[in-house]
Coordinates of N, CA and C in Angstrom, one line a residue:
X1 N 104.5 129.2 83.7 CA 103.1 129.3 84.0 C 102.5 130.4 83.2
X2 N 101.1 130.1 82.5 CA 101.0 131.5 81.9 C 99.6 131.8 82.6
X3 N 99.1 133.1 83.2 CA 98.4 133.8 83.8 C 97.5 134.7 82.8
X4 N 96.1 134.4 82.5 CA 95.1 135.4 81.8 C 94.0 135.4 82.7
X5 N 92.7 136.3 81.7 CA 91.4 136.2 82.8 C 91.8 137.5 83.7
X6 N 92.5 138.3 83.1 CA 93.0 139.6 84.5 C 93.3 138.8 85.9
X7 N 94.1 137.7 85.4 CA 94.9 137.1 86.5 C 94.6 136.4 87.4
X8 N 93.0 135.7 86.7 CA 92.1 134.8 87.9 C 92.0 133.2 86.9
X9 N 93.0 133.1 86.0 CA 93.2 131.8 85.3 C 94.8 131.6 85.1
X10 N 95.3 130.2 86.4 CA 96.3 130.3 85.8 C 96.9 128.8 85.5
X11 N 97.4 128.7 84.2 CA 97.9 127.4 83.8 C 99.3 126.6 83.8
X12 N 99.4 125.8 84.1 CA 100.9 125.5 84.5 C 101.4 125.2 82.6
X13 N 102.5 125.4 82.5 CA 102.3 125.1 81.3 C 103.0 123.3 81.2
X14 N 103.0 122.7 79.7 CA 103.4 121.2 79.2 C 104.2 120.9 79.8
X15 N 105.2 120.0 80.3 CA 106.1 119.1 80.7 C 106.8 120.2 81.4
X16 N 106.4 120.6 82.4 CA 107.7 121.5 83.7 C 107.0 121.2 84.7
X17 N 106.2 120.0 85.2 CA 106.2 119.7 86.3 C 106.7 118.1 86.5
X18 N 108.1 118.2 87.4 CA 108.7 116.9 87.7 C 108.0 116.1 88.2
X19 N 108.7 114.8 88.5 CA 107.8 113.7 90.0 C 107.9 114.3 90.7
X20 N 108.9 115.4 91.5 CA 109.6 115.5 92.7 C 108.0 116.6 92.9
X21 N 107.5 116.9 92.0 CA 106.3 118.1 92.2 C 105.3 117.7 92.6
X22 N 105.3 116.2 92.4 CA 104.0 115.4 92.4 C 104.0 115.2 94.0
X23 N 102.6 114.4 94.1 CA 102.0 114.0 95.7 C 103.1 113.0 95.9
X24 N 103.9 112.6 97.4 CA 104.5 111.5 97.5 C 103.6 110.2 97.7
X25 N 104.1 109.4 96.8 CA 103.6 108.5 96.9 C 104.3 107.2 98.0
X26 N 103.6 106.4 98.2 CA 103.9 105.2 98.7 C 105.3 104.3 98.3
X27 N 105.8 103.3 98.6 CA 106.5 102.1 97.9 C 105.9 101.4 97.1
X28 N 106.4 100.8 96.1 CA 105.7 99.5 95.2 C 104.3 100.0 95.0
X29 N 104.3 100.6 94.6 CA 103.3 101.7 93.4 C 103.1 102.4 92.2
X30 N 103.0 102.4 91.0 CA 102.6 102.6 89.8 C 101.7 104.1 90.0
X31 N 101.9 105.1 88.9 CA 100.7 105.7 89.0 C 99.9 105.7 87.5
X32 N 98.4 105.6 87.8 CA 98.1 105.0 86.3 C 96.5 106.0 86.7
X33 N 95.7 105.0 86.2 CA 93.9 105.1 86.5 C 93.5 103.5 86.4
X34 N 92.6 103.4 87.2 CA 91.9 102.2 87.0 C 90.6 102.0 87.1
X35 N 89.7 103.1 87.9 CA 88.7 103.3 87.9 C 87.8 103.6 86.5
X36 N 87.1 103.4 87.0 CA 86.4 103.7 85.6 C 85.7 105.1 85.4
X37 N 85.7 105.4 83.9 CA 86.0 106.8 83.4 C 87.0 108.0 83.4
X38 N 86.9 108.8 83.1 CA 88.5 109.8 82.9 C 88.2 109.9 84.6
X39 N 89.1 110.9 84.9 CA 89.5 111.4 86.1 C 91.1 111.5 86.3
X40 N 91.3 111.8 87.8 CA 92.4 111.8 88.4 C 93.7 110.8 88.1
X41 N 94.9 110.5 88.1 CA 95.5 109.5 88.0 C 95.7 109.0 89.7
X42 N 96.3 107.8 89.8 CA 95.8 107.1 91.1 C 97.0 106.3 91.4
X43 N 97.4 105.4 92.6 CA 98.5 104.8 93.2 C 97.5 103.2 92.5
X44 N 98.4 102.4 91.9 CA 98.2 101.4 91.8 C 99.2 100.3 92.5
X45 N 98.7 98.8 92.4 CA 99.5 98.0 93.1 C 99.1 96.8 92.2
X46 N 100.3 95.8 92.4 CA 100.8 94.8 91.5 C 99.9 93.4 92.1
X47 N 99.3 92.5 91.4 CA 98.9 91.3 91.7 C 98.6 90.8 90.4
X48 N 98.6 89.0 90.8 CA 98.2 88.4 89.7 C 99.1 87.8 89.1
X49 N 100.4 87.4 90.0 CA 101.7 86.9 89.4 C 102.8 87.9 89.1
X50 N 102.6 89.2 89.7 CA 103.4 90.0 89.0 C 104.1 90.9 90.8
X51 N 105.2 91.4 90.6 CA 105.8 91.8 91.7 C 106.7 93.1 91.8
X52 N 107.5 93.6 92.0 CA 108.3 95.0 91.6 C 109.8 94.3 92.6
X53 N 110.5 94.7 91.8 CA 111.9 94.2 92.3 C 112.4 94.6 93.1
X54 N 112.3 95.6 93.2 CA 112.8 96.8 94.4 C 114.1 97.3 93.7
X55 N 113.8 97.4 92.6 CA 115.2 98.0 92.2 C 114.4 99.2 90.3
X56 N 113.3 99.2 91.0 CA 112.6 99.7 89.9 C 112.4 99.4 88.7
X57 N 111.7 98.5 89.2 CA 111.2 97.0 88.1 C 110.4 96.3 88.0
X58 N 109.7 95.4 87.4 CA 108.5 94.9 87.8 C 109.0 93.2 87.3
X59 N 108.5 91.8 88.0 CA 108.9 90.7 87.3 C 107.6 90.0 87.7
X60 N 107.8 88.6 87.0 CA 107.2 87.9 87.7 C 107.2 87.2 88.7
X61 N 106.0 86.8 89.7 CA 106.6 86.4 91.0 C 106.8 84.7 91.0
X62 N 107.6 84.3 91.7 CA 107.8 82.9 91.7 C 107.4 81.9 92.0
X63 N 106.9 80.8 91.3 CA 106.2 79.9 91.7 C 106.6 79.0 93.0
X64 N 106.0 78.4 93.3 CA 106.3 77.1 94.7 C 105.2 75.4 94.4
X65 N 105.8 75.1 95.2 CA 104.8 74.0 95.1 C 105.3 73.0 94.3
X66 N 104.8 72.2 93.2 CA 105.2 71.3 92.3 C 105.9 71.2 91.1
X67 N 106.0 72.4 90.8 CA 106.3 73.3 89.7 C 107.0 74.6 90.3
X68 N 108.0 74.7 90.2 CA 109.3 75.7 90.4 C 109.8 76.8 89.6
X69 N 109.9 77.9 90.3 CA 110.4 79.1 88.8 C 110.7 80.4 90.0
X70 N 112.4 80.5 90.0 CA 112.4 81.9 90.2 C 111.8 83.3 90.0
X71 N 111.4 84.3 91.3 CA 110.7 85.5 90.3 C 112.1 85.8 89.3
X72 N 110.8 86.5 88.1 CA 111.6 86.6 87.5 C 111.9 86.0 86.4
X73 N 112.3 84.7 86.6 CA 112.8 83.1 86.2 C 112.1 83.0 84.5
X74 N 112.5 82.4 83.7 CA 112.1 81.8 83.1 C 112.2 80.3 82.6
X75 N 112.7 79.7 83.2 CA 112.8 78.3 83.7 C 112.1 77.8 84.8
X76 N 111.0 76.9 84.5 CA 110.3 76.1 85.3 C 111.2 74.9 85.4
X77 N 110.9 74.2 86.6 CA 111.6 73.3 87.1 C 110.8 72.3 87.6
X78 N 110.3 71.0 87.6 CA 109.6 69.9 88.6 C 110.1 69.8 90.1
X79 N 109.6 70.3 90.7 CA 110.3 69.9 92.0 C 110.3 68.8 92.6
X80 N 111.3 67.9 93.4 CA 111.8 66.9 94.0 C 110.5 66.2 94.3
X81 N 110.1 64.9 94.4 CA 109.6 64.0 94.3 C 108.0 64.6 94.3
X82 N 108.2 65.2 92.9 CA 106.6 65.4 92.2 C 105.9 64.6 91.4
X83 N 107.2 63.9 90.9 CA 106.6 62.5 90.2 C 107.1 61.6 90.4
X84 N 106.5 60.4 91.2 CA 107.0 59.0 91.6 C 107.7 58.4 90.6
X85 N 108.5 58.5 90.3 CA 109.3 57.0 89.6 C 109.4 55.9 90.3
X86 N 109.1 54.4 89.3 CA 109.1 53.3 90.3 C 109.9 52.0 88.6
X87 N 109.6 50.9 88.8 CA 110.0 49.6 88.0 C 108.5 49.1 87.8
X88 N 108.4 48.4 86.9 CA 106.9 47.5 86.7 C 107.6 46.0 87.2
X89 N 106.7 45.1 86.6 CA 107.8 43.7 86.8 C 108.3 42.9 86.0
X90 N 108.7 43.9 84.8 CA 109.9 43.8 83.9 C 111.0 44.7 84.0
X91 N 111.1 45.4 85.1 CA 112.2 46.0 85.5 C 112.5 47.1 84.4
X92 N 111.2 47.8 83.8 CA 111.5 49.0 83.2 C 110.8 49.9 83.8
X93 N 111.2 51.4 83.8 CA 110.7 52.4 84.7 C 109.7 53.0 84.0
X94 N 109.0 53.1 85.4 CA 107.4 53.9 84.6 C 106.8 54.9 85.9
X95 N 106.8 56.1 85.3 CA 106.1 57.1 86.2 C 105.0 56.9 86.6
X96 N 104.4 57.7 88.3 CA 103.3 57.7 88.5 C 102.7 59.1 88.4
X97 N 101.5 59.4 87.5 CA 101.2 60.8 87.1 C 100.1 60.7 87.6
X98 N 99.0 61.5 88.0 CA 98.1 61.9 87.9 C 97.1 62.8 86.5
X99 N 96.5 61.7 86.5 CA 95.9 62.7 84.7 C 94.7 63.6 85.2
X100 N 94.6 64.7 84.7 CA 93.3 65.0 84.8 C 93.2 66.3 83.7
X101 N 92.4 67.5 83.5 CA 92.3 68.4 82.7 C 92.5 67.7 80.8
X102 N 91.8 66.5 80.9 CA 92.0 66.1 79.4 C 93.1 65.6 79.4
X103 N 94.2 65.1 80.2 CA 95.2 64.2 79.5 C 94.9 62.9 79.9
X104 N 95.2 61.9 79.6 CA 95.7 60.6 79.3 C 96.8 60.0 79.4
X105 N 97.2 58.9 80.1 CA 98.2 58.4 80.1 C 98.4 56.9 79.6
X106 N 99.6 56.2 79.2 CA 99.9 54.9 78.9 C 100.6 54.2 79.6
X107 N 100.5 53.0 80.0 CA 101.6 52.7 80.5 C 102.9 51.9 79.8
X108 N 103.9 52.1 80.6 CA 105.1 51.5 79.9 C 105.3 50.2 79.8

């Protein structure tokens, strides 16, 4: 710490203050800024597909639904009867999809 000003300025000095010195913070929290303009640093929190492992980590979180993917995961998966398979009446298989967002389909 260095002390001037006849001892009414005093500065901590560069890198000697640990976490352990810091405010306690919460669980599953980041400290960053997000507000806008300089200031304070601040307790942040994770959203938007994104999650903290509990093992001091951050991943992403897992999908559900039609489409499958461990957090984490990098493998997507179709989940169980997401897409109908059936026979036409030539006894070749042809999916039932739903198009929309610009795709197109053909049939078999």
């Amino acid at each position: 710490m260095t002390v001037s000003g006849a001892s009414t300025v005093w500065t901590i000095d560069n890198t000697v203050v640990s976490f352990a010195k810091l405010q306690n913070i919460s669980s599953d929290r980041l400290i960053g800024r997000d507000t806008t303009g300089s200031g304070s640093p601040e307790e942040l929190t994770l959203s938007g597909g994104l999650e903290f492992t509990g093992t001091g980590g951050i991943q992403t979180s897992a999908f559900t639904g039609d489409v499958l993917k461990s957090a984490g995961g990098t493998t997507l998966t179709i989940a169980a009867d997401a897409v109908a398979l059936g026979t036409d009446t030539t006894g070749n298989y042809v999916a039932t999809l739903t198009a929309g967002n610009g795709l197109t389909g053909t049939a078999a």
